Amino acid sequence: MSEKKTVSIVGGSGYAGGEFLRLALGHPYLEVKQVTSRRYLGDPVSLVHPNLRGRTNLKFVDPAQLEPCDILVLSMPHGVAAKDIEKYRGLAPIILDLSADFRLKNLDLYKKYYGEDHPRPDLLNQWVYGNPELYREALQTANHIACCGCNATATLLGLYPLVKEGLLAAGPIFATLMISTSAAGAEPSLASHHPERSGSIRAYKPTGHRHTAEIRENLPGNPEVHLTAVATDRVRGILMTAQTFLREGLTEKDVWAAYRKVYGAEPFIRIVKLKKGIHRYPDPKGVEGTNYCDVGFELEEDTRRLVVISAIDNLVKGTAGHAIQSLNVRMGWPETTGLEFTGLHP
């Protein structure tokens, strides 16, 4: 068995940090050393994350009390990590950032979607985008991993084989994302207030979603992609549906061939397209709590319109799960380590 590596989590009282903590506590090669939170300083982590009762005796510490460790996970609001990155770089040789601070290489895209210049453009080339299905080889030697956004993950994994293999006709791709409440984070707001959110299906970002930048930058050839984000009252999960068109002369067999060629050996991608039953296409319910991304499609043959469907758990495959998966790749551990949970039904 490999020697355990120590890991500390900055911002462990949020949903993303808490999910990484949950997965790390069950990982055979990780030992959680410290978890920080100013708000819950001195409280047991199980006070905030009741699912961890009996799993750990860790208490939240002040970020100023962080000690050196092997791996440091940054789980803070956008913009915070970049401002203090030198301090964090001095604490651990390997850093995983769950925020958007270092995801983009294109400074123009960053300014367009985040409304400001990047604070540390000099460091961007030192970070590898944390999507193992796209960047497995680069992750093998990456000491700084910028974990991708949940909506970007769902969209990229649905579209990547089709774009990579050149199946799509020229023209824009339109994607709609049905997003759960936990994607907004643990901080309450009027929009997340139960009487406002319960039973609601609300288009909250019809245009200009920030994750559009990640998708455009990481799909081969930087195709034109447009997102519409719709808030639902599910606690976990994202359902992505993308509208695009196949090139003239291509058929459903070509679509199947592309997915099988690119994803045939992927441990966490499942192609879901059945001819019978009620679970014929991807559904977030089927991946809840797991690191799977289910991908499906439907071709309208007379128009060549292709509807691509993907489903993920936004906190696992969309955040902490692909962070663990990327770390497994980096450390040379089996890629599925700590991510074996298969989900529940019903």
GROMACS .gro file of C-alpha atoms in nm:
model
  346
    1MET     CA    1   0.000   0.000   0.000
    2SER     CA    2   0.124   0.347  -0.087
    3GLU     CA    3   0.234   0.573   0.198
    4LYS     CA    4  -0.042   0.812   0.298
    5LYS     CA    5  -0.015   1.176   0.197
    6THR     CA    6  -0.139   1.455   0.421
    7VAL     CA    7  -0.405   1.685   0.281
    8SER     CA    8  -0.549   2.006   0.427
    9ILE     CA    9  -0.860   2.189   0.310
   10VAL     CA   10  -0.892   2.568   0.312
   11GLY     CA   11  -1.258   2.663   0.329
   12GLY     CA   12  -1.390   2.331   0.450
   13SER     CA   13  -1.726   2.453   0.579
   14GLY     CA   14  -1.872   2.504   0.229
   15TYR     CA   15  -2.037   2.240   0.015
   16ALA     CA   16  -1.737   2.187  -0.215
   17GLY     CA   17  -1.483   2.170   0.068
   18GLY     CA   18  -1.712   1.945   0.267
   19GLU     CA   19  -1.755   1.710  -0.025
   20PHE     CA   20  -1.380   1.689  -0.076
   21LEU     CA   21  -1.345   1.616   0.296
   22ARG     CA   22  -1.603   1.336   0.273
   23LEU     CA   23  -1.420   1.174  -0.017
   24ALA     CA   24  -1.075   1.226   0.136
   25LEU     CA   25  -1.179   1.057   0.462
   26GLY     CA   26  -1.264   0.745   0.263
   27HIS     CA   27  -0.950   0.756   0.047
   28PRO     CA   28  -0.692   0.492   0.145
   29TYR     CA   29  -0.392   0.707   0.048
   30LEU     CA   30  -0.498   1.036   0.207
   31GLU     CA   31  -0.479   1.156   0.567
   32VAL     CA   32  -0.673   1.475   0.637
   33LYS     CA   33  -0.452   1.699   0.848
   34GLN     CA   34  -0.641   2.029   0.885
   35VAL     CA   35  -0.969   2.186   0.775
   36THR     CA   36  -1.012   2.563   0.802
   37SER     CA   37  -1.311   2.786   0.869
   38ARG     CA   38  -1.321   3.126   1.032
   39ARG     CA   39  -1.695   3.115   1.097
   40TYR     CA   40  -1.686   2.775   1.271
   41LEU     CA   41  -1.345   2.810   1.434
   42GLY     CA   42  -1.297   2.542   1.699
   43ASP     CA   43  -1.617   2.355   1.614
   44PRO     CA   44  -1.609   1.990   1.502
   45VAL     CA   45  -1.645   1.951   1.125
   46SER     CA   46  -1.945   1.725   1.187
   47LEU     CA   47  -2.137   2.027   1.322
   48VAL     CA   48  -2.149   2.162   0.966
   49HIS     CA   49  -2.129   1.830   0.783
   50PRO     CA   50  -2.353   1.594   0.985
   51ASN     CA   51  -2.291   1.308   0.741
   52LEU     CA   52  -1.937   1.291   0.884
   53ARG     CA   53  -2.048   1.210   1.240
   54GLY     CA   54  -1.836   0.925   1.369
   55ARG     CA   55  -1.601   0.946   1.069
   56THR     CA   56  -1.361   1.206   1.207
   57ASN     CA   57  -1.277   1.404   1.520
   58LEU     CA   58  -1.131   1.697   1.324
   59LYS     CA   59  -1.219   2.050   1.429
   60PHE     CA   60  -1.208   2.363   1.215
   61VAL     CA   61  -0.893   2.572   1.254
   62ASP     CA   62  -0.811   2.929   1.157
   63PRO     CA   63  -0.649   2.964   0.811
   64ALA     CA   64  -0.361   3.142   0.985
   65GLN     CA   65  -0.285   2.817   1.169
   66LEU     CA   66  -0.227   2.616   0.854
   67GLU     CA   67   0.078   2.392   0.870
   68PRO     CA   68   0.280   2.245   0.583
   69CYS     CA   69   0.124   1.940   0.419
   70ASP     CA   70   0.168   1.726   0.109
   71ILE     CA   71  -0.149   1.843  -0.068
   72LEU     CA   72  -0.348   2.162  -0.015
   73VAL     CA   73  -0.705   2.203  -0.137
   74LEU     CA   74  -0.838   2.557  -0.181
   75SER     CA   75  -1.215   2.582  -0.161
   76MET     CA   76  -1.295   2.951  -0.141
   77PRO     CA   77  -1.506   3.207  -0.326
   78HIS     CA   78  -1.380   3.331  -0.661
   79GLY     CA   79  -1.083   3.567  -0.638
   80VAL     CA   80  -0.967   3.476  -0.288
   81ALA     CA   81  -0.710   3.208  -0.375
   82ALA     CA   82  -0.534   3.418  -0.638
   83LYS     CA   83  -0.472   3.704  -0.394
   84ASP     CA   84  -0.292   3.484  -0.139
   85ILE     CA   85  -0.152   3.219  -0.368
   86GLU     CA   86   0.211   3.278  -0.268
   87LYS     CA   87   0.128   3.193   0.093
   88TYR     CA   88  -0.044   2.872  -0.013
   89ARG     CA   89   0.235   2.775  -0.251
   90GLY     CA   90   0.471   2.783   0.046
   91LEU     CA   91   0.263   2.531   0.241
   92ALA     CA   92   0.236   2.239  -0.001
   93PRO     CA   93   0.406   2.112  -0.317
   94ILE     CA   94   0.071   2.011  -0.470
   95ILE     CA   95  -0.229   2.245  -0.477
   96LEU     CA   96  -0.584   2.185  -0.600
   97ASP     CA   97  -0.799   2.495  -0.644
   98LEU     CA   98  -1.174   2.433  -0.657
   99SER     CA   99  -1.251   2.793  -0.757
  100ALA     CA  100  -1.230   2.953  -1.100
  101ASP     CA  101  -0.918   3.158  -1.025
  102PHE     CA  102  -0.672   2.964  -1.242
  103ARG     CA  103  -0.894   2.776  -1.488
  104LEU     CA  104  -0.857   3.004  -1.787
  105LYS     CA  105  -0.543   3.072  -1.990
  106ASN     CA  106  -0.708   3.325  -2.221
  107LEU     CA  107  -0.691   3.664  -2.049
  108ASP     CA  108  -0.948   3.817  -2.282
  109LEU     CA  109  -1.201   3.547  -2.199
  110TYR     CA  110  -1.131   3.594  -1.830
  111LYS     CA  111  -1.194   3.967  -1.847
  112LYS     CA  112  -1.508   3.922  -2.057
  113TYR     CA  113  -1.672   3.672  -1.824
  114TYR     CA  114  -1.536   3.787  -1.488
  115GLY     CA  115  -1.538   4.160  -1.551
  116GLU     CA  116  -1.180   4.230  -1.444
  117ASP     CA  117  -0.819   4.162  -1.533
  118HIS     CA  118  -0.669   3.846  -1.392
  119PRO     CA  119  -0.467   3.928  -1.077
  120ARG     CA  120  -0.186   3.677  -1.149
  121PRO     CA  121  -0.153   3.618  -1.522
  122ASP     CA  122   0.211   3.524  -1.467
  123LEU     CA  123   0.104   3.201  -1.296
  124LEU     CA  124  -0.163   3.075  -1.534
  125ASN     CA  125   0.066   2.849  -1.736
  126GLN     CA  126   0.167   2.667  -1.418
  127TRP     CA  127  -0.186   2.533  -1.370
  128VAL     CA  128  -0.342   2.232  -1.546
  129TYR     CA  129  -0.716   2.223  -1.603
  130GLY     CA  130  -0.851   1.949  -1.377
  131ASN     CA  131  -1.053   1.744  -1.621
  132PRO     CA  132  -0.896   1.396  -1.642
  133GLU     CA  133  -1.088   1.289  -1.951
  134LEU     CA  134  -0.934   1.579  -2.147
  135TYR     CA  135  -0.598   1.633  -1.977
  136ARG     CA  136  -0.494   1.303  -1.822
  137GLU     CA  137  -0.139   1.318  -1.959
  138ALA     CA  138  -0.074   1.674  -1.840
  139LEU     CA  139  -0.219   1.595  -1.496
  140GLN     CA  140   0.039   1.322  -1.442
  141THR     CA  141   0.304   1.585  -1.369
  142ALA     CA  142   0.086   1.875  -1.252
  143ASN     CA  143   0.165   2.031  -0.915
  144HIS     CA  144  -0.107   2.294  -0.952
  145ILE     CA  145  -0.451   2.173  -1.061
  146ALA     CA  146  -0.734   2.415  -1.143
  147CYS     CA  147  -1.045   2.203  -1.101
  148CYS     CA  148  -1.309   2.276  -1.365
  149GLY     CA  149  -1.654   2.421  -1.308
  150CYS     CA  150  -1.953   2.192  -1.265
  151ASN     CA  151  -2.151   2.330  -1.560
  152ALA     CA  152  -1.840   2.325  -1.775
  153THR     CA  153  -1.780   1.962  -1.679
  154ALA     CA  154  -2.130   1.852  -1.781
  155THR     CA  155  -2.109   2.038  -2.111
  156LEU     CA  156  -1.752   1.949  -2.204
  157LEU     CA  157  -1.796   1.579  -2.136
  158GLY     CA  158  -2.113   1.567  -2.342
  159LEU     CA  159  -1.968   1.746  -2.644
  160TYR     CA  160  -1.597   1.665  -2.642
  161PRO     CA  161  -1.592   1.342  -2.851
  162LEU     CA  162  -1.819   1.494  -3.116
  163VAL     CA  163  -1.602   1.803  -3.154
  164LYS     CA  164  -1.276   1.612  -3.131
  165GLU     CA  165  -1.379   1.369  -3.405
  166GLY     CA  166  -1.515   1.646  -3.630
  167LEU     CA  167  -1.875   1.524  -3.645
  168LEU     CA  168  -2.054   1.855  -3.601
  169ALA     CA  169  -2.162   2.092  -3.875
  170ALA     CA  170  -2.030   2.446  -3.868
  171GLY     CA  171  -2.235   2.678  -3.653
  172PRO     CA  172  -2.310   2.756  -3.290
  173ILE     CA  173  -2.393   2.502  -3.021
  174PHE     CA  174  -2.670   2.589  -2.776
  175ALA     CA  175  -2.666   2.423  -2.434
  176THR     CA  176  -2.922   2.445  -2.155
  177LEU     CA  177  -2.826   2.345  -1.801
  178MET     CA  178  -3.079   2.250  -1.534
  179ILE     CA  179  -2.890   2.321  -1.213
  180SER     CA  180  -2.944   2.224  -0.850
  181THR     CA  181  -2.943   2.449  -0.544
  182SER     CA  182  -2.609   2.330  -0.404
  183ALA     CA  183  -2.430   2.467  -0.710
  184ALA     CA  184  -2.487   2.814  -0.566
  185GLY     CA  185  -2.280   2.730  -0.257
  186ALA     CA  186  -2.356   2.729   0.114
  187GLU     CA  187  -2.406   3.104   0.155
  188PRO     CA  188  -2.781   3.181   0.172
  189SER     CA  189  -2.944   3.442  -0.048
  190LEU     CA  190  -3.292   3.557  -0.140
  191ALA     CA  191  -3.274   3.342  -0.453
  192SER     CA  192  -3.195   3.032  -0.245
  193HIS     CA  193  -3.457   3.108   0.024
  194HIS     CA  194  -3.685   2.803   0.043
  195PRO     CA  195  -4.016   2.980  -0.030
  196GLU     CA  196  -3.858   3.133  -0.341
  197ARG     CA  197  -3.670   2.826  -0.465
  198SER     CA  198  -3.903   2.537  -0.382
  199GLY     CA  199  -4.104   2.429  -0.685
  200SER     CA  200  -3.933   2.691  -0.900
  201ILE     CA  201  -3.776   2.641  -1.243
  202ARG     CA  202  -3.611   2.976  -1.306
  203ALA     CA  203  -3.389   3.086  -1.595
  204TYR     CA  204  -3.135   3.281  -1.392
  205LYS     CA  205  -2.857   3.319  -1.648
  206PRO     CA  206  -3.002   3.307  -2.002
  207THR     CA  207  -2.677   3.445  -2.147
  208GLY     CA  208  -2.324   3.522  -2.033
  209HIS     CA  209  -2.268   3.233  -1.794
  210ARG     CA  210  -1.906   3.233  -1.674
  211HIS     CA  211  -1.850   2.866  -1.746
  212THR     CA  212  -1.896   2.943  -2.116
  213ALA     CA  213  -1.534   3.060  -2.116
  214GLU     CA  214  -1.406   2.724  -1.992
  215ILE     CA  215  -1.606   2.534  -2.250
  216ARG     CA  216  -1.490   2.750  -2.539
  217GLU     CA  217  -1.128   2.733  -2.429
  218ASN     CA  218  -1.117   2.356  -2.378
  219LEU     CA  219  -1.319   2.221  -2.670
  220PRO     CA  220  -1.096   2.150  -2.973
  221GLY     CA  221  -1.101   2.440  -3.218
  222ASN     CA  222  -1.278   2.671  -2.969
  223PRO     CA  223  -1.626   2.637  -3.125
  224GLU     CA  224  -1.902   2.888  -3.063
  225VAL     CA  225  -2.099   2.766  -2.761
  226HIS     CA  226  -2.386   2.945  -2.586
  227LEU     CA  227  -2.518   2.850  -2.242
  228THR     CA  228  -2.851   2.908  -2.072
  229ALA     CA  229  -2.862   2.825  -1.701
  230VAL     CA  230  -3.189   2.727  -1.534
  231ALA     CA  231  -3.222   2.694  -1.156
  232THR     CA  232  -3.428   2.405  -1.019
  233ASP     CA  233  -3.508   2.300  -0.663
  234ARG     CA  234  -3.307   1.976  -0.673
  235VAL     CA  235  -3.036   1.973  -0.405
  236ARG     CA  236  -2.777   1.796  -0.623
  237GLY     CA  237  -2.726   1.741  -0.992
  238ILE     CA  238  -2.699   1.901  -1.334
  239LEU     CA  239  -2.878   1.798  -1.651
  240MET     CA  240  -2.723   1.941  -1.968
  241THR     CA  241  -2.894   1.929  -2.306
  242ALA     CA  242  -2.710   2.067  -2.609
  243GLN     CA  243  -2.860   2.139  -2.951
  244THR     CA  244  -2.629   2.098  -3.248
  245PHE     CA  245  -2.621   1.946  -3.600
  246LEU     CA  246  -2.429   1.660  -3.758
  247ARG     CA  247  -2.234   1.709  -4.078
  248GLU     CA  248  -2.401   1.600  -4.400
  249GLY     CA  249  -2.382   1.226  -4.460
  250LEU     CA  250  -2.319   1.120  -4.100
  251THR     CA  251  -2.550   0.888  -3.906
  252GLU     CA  252  -2.619   0.766  -3.555
  253LYS     CA  253  -2.352   0.498  -3.603
  254ASP     CA  254  -2.092   0.771  -3.643
  255VAL     CA  255  -2.201   0.929  -3.315
  256TRP     CA  256  -2.177   0.597  -3.135
  257ALA     CA  257  -1.833   0.539  -3.289
  258ALA     CA  258  -1.705   0.877  -3.167
  259TYR     CA  259  -1.818   0.821  -2.810
  260ARG     CA  260  -1.680   0.468  -2.802
  261LYS     CA  261  -1.347   0.576  -2.949
  262VAL     CA  262  -1.291   0.861  -2.706
  263TYR     CA  263  -1.460   0.724  -2.394
  264GLY     CA  264  -1.424   0.347  -2.439
  265ALA     CA  265  -1.170   0.314  -2.159
  266GLU     CA  266  -1.297   0.593  -1.933
  267PRO     CA  267  -1.385   0.464  -1.584
  268PHE     CA  268  -1.642   0.735  -1.507
  269ILE     CA  269  -1.819   0.793  -1.838
  270ARG     CA  270  -2.130   0.587  -1.913
  271ILE     CA  271  -2.313   0.612  -2.246
  272VAL     CA  272  -2.685   0.596  -2.169
  273LYS     CA  273  -2.911   0.551  -2.470
  274LEU     CA  274  -3.163   0.271  -2.432
  275LYS     CA  275  -3.459   0.165  -2.644
  276LYS     CA  276  -3.689   0.077  -2.357
  277GLY     CA  277  -3.748   0.145  -1.990
  278ILE     CA  278  -3.793   0.475  -1.807
  279HIS     CA  279  -3.420   0.541  -1.771
  280ARG     CA  280  -3.340   0.569  -2.141
  281TYR     CA  281  -3.137   0.889  -2.115
  282PRO     CA  282  -2.909   1.045  -1.851
  283ASP     CA  283  -3.080   1.169  -1.536
  284PRO     CA  284  -2.906   1.341  -1.241
  285LYS     CA  285  -3.093   1.110  -1.005
  286GLY     CA  286  -2.898   0.816  -1.145
  287VAL     CA  287  -2.557   0.968  -1.063
  288GLU     CA  288  -2.631   1.133  -0.728
  289GLY     CA  289  -2.337   1.095  -0.490
  290THR     CA  290  -2.117   0.941  -0.760
  291ASN     CA  291  -1.829   1.047  -0.982
  292TYR     CA  292  -2.002   0.926  -1.298
  293CYS     CA  293  -2.099   1.139  -1.592
  294ASP     CA  294  -2.379   0.977  -1.792
  295VAL     CA  295  -2.390   1.087  -2.156
  296GLY     CA  296  -2.663   1.021  -2.412
  297PHE     CA  297  -2.798   1.161  -2.737
  298GLU     CA  298  -3.086   1.156  -2.982
  299LEU     CA  299  -3.056   1.222  -3.354
  300GLU     CA  300  -3.340   1.372  -3.557
  301GLU     CA  301  -3.246   1.206  -3.884
  302ASP     CA  302  -3.441   1.419  -4.131
  303THR     CA  303  -3.287   1.744  -4.002
  304ARG     CA  304  -2.955   1.605  -3.866
  305ARG     CA  305  -3.033   1.786  -3.539
  306LEU     CA  306  -2.843   1.616  -3.257
  307VAL     CA  307  -2.952   1.657  -2.896
  308VAL     CA  308  -2.671   1.570  -2.654
  309ILE     CA  309  -2.763   1.493  -2.292
  310SER     CA  310  -2.536   1.461  -1.991
  311ALA     CA  311  -2.594   1.428  -1.618
  312ILE     CA  312  -2.359   1.469  -1.323
  313ASP     CA  313  -2.364   1.527  -0.950
  314ASN     CA  314  -2.237   1.884  -0.936
  315LEU     CA  315  -2.055   1.834  -0.604
  316VAL     CA  316  -1.884   1.508  -0.701
  317LYS     CA  317  -1.803   1.480  -1.073
  318GLY     CA  318  -1.861   1.854  -1.100
  319THR     CA  319  -1.627   1.953  -0.816
  320ALA     CA  320  -1.468   1.736  -0.546
  321GLY     CA  321  -1.488   1.407  -0.734
  322HIS     CA  322  -1.295   1.519  -1.038
  323ALA     CA  323  -1.049   1.686  -0.799
  324ILE     CA  324  -0.987   1.348  -0.634
  325GLN     CA  325  -0.974   1.181  -0.976
  326SER     CA  326  -0.719   1.438  -1.096
  327LEU     CA  327  -0.515   1.388  -0.779
  328ASN     CA  328  -0.519   1.011  -0.832
  329VAL     CA  329  -0.378   1.064  -1.180
  330ARG     CA  330  -0.112   1.301  -1.048
  331MET     CA  331  -0.001   1.063  -0.772
  332GLY     CA  332  -0.004   0.750  -0.985
  333TRP     CA  333  -0.280   0.590  -0.777
  334PRO     CA  334  -0.555   0.386  -0.944
  335GLU     CA  335  -0.784   0.649  -1.094
  336THR     CA  336  -1.099   0.519  -0.928
  337THR     CA  337  -0.951   0.517  -0.577
  338GLY     CA  338  -1.189   0.670  -0.326
  339LEU     CA  339  -1.458   0.716  -0.592
  340GLU     CA  340  -1.614   0.371  -0.608
  341PHE     CA  341  -1.962   0.463  -0.478
  342THR     CA  342  -2.216   0.352  -0.738
  343GLY     CA  343  -2.517   0.558  -0.634
  344LEU     CA  344  -2.863   0.468  -0.512
  345HIS     CA  345  -3.189   0.355  -0.670
  346PRO     CA  346  -3.460   0.448  -0.616
   0.00000   0.00000   0.00000
